[in-house]
Short mmCIF file of C-alpha atoms in Angstrom, two decimals:
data_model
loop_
_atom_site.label_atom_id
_atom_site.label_comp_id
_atom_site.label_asym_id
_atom_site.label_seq_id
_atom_site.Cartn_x
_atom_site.Cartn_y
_atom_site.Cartn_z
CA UNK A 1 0.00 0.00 0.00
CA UNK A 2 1.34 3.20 -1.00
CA UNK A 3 0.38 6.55 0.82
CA UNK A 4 1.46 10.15 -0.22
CA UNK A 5 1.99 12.05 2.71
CA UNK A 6 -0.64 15.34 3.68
CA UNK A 7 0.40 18.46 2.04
CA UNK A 8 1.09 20.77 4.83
CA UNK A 9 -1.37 23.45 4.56
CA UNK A 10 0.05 26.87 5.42
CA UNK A 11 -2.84 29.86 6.27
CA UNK A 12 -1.71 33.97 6.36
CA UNK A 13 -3.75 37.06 6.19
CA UNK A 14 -2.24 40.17 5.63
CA UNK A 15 -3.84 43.67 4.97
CA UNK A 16 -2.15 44.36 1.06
CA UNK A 17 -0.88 47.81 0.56
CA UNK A 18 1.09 47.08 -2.43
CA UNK A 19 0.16 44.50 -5.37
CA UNK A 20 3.06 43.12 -6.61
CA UNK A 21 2.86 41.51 -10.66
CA UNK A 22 2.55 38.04 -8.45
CA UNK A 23 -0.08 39.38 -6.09
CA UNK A 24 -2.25 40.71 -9.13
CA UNK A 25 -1.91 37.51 -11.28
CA UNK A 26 -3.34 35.41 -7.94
CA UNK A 27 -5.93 38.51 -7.84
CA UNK A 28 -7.07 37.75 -11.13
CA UNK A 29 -7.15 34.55 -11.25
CA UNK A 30 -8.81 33.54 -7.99
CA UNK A 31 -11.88 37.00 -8.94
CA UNK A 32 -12.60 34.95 -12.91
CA UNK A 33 -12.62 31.40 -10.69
CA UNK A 34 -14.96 32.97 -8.11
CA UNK A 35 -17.23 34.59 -10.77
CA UNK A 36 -17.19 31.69 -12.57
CA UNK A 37 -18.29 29.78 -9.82
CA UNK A 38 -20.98 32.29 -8.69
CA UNK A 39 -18.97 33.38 -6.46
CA UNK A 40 -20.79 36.59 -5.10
CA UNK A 41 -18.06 38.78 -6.28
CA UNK A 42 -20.21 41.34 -7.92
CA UNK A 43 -19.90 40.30 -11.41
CA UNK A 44 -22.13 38.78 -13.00
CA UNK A 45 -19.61 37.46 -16.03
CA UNK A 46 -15.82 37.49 -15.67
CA UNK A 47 -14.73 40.74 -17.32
CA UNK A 48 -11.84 41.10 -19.57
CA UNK A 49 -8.11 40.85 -17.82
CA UNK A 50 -7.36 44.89 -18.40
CA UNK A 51 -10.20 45.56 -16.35
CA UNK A 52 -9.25 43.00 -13.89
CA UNK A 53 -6.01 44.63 -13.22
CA UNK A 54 -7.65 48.18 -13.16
CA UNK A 55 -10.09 47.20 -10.32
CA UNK A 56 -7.09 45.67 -8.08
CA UNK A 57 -4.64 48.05 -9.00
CA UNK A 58 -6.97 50.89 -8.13
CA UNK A 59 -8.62 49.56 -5.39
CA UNK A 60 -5.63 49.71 -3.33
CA UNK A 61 -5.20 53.35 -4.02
CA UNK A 62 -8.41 54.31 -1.92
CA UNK A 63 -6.98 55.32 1.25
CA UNK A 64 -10.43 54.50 3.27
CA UNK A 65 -10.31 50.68 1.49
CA UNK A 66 -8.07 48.19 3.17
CA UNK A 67 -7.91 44.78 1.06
CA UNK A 68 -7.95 41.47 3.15
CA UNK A 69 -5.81 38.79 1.72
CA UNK A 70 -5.73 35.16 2.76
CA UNK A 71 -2.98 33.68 1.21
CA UNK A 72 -3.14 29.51 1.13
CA UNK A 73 0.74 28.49 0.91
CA UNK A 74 2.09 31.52 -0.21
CA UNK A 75 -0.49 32.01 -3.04
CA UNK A 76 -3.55 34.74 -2.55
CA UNK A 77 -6.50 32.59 -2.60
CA UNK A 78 -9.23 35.25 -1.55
CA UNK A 79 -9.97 38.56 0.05
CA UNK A 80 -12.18 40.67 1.91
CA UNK A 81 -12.42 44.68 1.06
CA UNK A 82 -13.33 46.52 4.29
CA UNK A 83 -14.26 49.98 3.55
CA UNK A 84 -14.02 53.24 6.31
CA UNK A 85 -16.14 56.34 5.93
CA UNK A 86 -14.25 59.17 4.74
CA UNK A 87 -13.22 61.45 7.04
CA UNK A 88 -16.51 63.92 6.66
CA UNK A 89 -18.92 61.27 7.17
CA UNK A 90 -18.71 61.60 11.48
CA UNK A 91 -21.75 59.83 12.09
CA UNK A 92 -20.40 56.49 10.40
CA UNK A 93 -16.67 57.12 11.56
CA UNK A 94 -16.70 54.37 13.19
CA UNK A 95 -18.77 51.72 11.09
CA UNK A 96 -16.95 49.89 8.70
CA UNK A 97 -18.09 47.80 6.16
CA UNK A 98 -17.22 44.62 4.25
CA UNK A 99 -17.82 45.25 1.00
CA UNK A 100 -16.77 42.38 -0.78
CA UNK A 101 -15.45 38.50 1.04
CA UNK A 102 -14.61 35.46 -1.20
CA UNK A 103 -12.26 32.32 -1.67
CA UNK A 104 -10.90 31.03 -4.69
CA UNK A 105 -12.86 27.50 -5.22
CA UNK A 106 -10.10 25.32 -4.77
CA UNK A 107 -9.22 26.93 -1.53
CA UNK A 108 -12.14 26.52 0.37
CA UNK A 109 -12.56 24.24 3.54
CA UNK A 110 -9.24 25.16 4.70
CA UNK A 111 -10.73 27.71 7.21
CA UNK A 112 -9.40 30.98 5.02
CA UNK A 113 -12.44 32.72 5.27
CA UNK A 114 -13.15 32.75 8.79
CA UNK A 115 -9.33 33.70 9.41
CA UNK A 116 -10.07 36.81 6.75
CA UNK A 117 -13.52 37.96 9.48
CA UNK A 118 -11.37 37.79 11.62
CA UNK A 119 -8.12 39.19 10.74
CA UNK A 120 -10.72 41.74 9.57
CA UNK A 121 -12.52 42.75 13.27
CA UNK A 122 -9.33 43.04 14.43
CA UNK A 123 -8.07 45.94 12.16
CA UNK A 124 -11.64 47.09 13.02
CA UNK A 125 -10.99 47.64 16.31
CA UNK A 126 -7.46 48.83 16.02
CA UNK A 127 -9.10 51.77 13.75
CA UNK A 128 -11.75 52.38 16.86
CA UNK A 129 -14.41 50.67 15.03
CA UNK A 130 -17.62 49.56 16.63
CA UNK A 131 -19.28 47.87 14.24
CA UNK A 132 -19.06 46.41 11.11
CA UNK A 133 -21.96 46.34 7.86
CA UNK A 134 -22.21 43.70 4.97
CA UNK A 135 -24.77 42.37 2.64
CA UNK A 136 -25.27 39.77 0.50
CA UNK A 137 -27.00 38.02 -1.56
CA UNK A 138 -29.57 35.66 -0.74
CA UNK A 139 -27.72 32.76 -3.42
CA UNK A 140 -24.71 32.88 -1.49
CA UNK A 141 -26.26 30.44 1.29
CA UNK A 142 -22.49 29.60 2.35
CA UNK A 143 -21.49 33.08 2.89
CA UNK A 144 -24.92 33.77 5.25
CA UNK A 145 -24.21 30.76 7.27
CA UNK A 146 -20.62 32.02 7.74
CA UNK A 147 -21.45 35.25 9.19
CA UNK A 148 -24.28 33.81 11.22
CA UNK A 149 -21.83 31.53 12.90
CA UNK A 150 -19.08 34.55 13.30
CA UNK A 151 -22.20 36.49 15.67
CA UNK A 152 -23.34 39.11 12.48
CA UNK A 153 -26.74 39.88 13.53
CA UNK A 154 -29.35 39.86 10.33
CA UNK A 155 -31.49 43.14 10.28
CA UNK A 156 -32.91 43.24 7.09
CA UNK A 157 -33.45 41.91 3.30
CA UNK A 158 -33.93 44.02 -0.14
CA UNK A 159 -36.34 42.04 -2.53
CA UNK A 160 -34.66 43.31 -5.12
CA UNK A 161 -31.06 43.76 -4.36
CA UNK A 162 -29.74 42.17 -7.51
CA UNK A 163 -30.77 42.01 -11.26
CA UNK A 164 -28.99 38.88 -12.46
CA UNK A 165 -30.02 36.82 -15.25
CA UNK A 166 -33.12 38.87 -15.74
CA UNK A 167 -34.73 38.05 -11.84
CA UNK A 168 -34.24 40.43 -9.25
CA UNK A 169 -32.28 38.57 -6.23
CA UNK A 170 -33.16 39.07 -2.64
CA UNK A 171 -29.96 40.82 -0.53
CA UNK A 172 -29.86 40.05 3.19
CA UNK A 173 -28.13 42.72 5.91
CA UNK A 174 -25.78 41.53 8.67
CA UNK A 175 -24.37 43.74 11.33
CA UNK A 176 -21.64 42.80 14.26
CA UNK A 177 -20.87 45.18 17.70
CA UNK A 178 -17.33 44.71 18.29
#
């Protein structure tokens, strides 16, 4: 009997300030494979690469964005944009919101995404945040369960959050005091 030895799995988050040519080639790959896979990445259909590369390379430019990376063995295998209010929005200074949160396919089960939350309320609270916004939609049933189990509170649901595929697509609000 032959066995092949387990594949040690190695798990790091890091908030990305910089996108190296390696960074943005994992960034676009992993956003086409989550899209693809209806990921709940926004898009609908996977966009051309030029855009691809815009929306990371710019993204990181946004001083009140900071982009979430879980990296699975050295490679960037998903990410998590949480967003501040800009500095003349007082009332919201200190809610921040997670805009976007996915994991390549082929990464998942590895417990990436929970380390990403939180990786995520901990830069929260380091930037005196106390509490933290999302929404979803209601097709990304593993993405809901995850934030139920991580203590985000539902408050609400949009009937028509989405237009995808000609149906409108229900989007469901979370909220977390930290």
């Amino acid at each position: 009997m032959i066995t092949q030895p387990k594949q040690s799995i190695n798990i790091t988050i890091e908030d990305l300030k910089k996108i190296s040519s390696v960074d943005l080639a994992d960034l676009c790959n992993i956003t086409e494979q989550a899209i693809k896979a209806g990921g709940g990445f926004g898009w609908v259909r996977v966009p051309s690469i030029d855009v691809l590369k815009k929306y990371w390379n710019e993204l990181v430019l946004i001083k009140t964005n900071k982009l979430i990376v879980g990296r699975l063995n050295g490679a960037i295998a998903g990410t998590l944009l949480l967003s501040f209010s800009t500095p003349n929005n007082e009332a919201q200074k200190n809610i921040a919101k997670i805009q976007s949160h996915f994991v390549a396919p082929w990464a998942r089960g590895y417990g990436l995404a929970k380390a990403m939350i939180d990786f995520t309320e901990n830069v929260s609270r380091e930037n005196d945040t106390k509490c933290i916004q999302l929404d979803v939609r209601e097709t990304q049933e593993a993405a809901i369960k995850l934030f139920k189990t991580k203590g985000y509170k539902l408050w609400g649901e949009n009937p028509h959050y989405a237009f995808v595929n000609g149906n409108f697509i229900k989007g469901i609000y979370f909220y977390k005091k930290i």
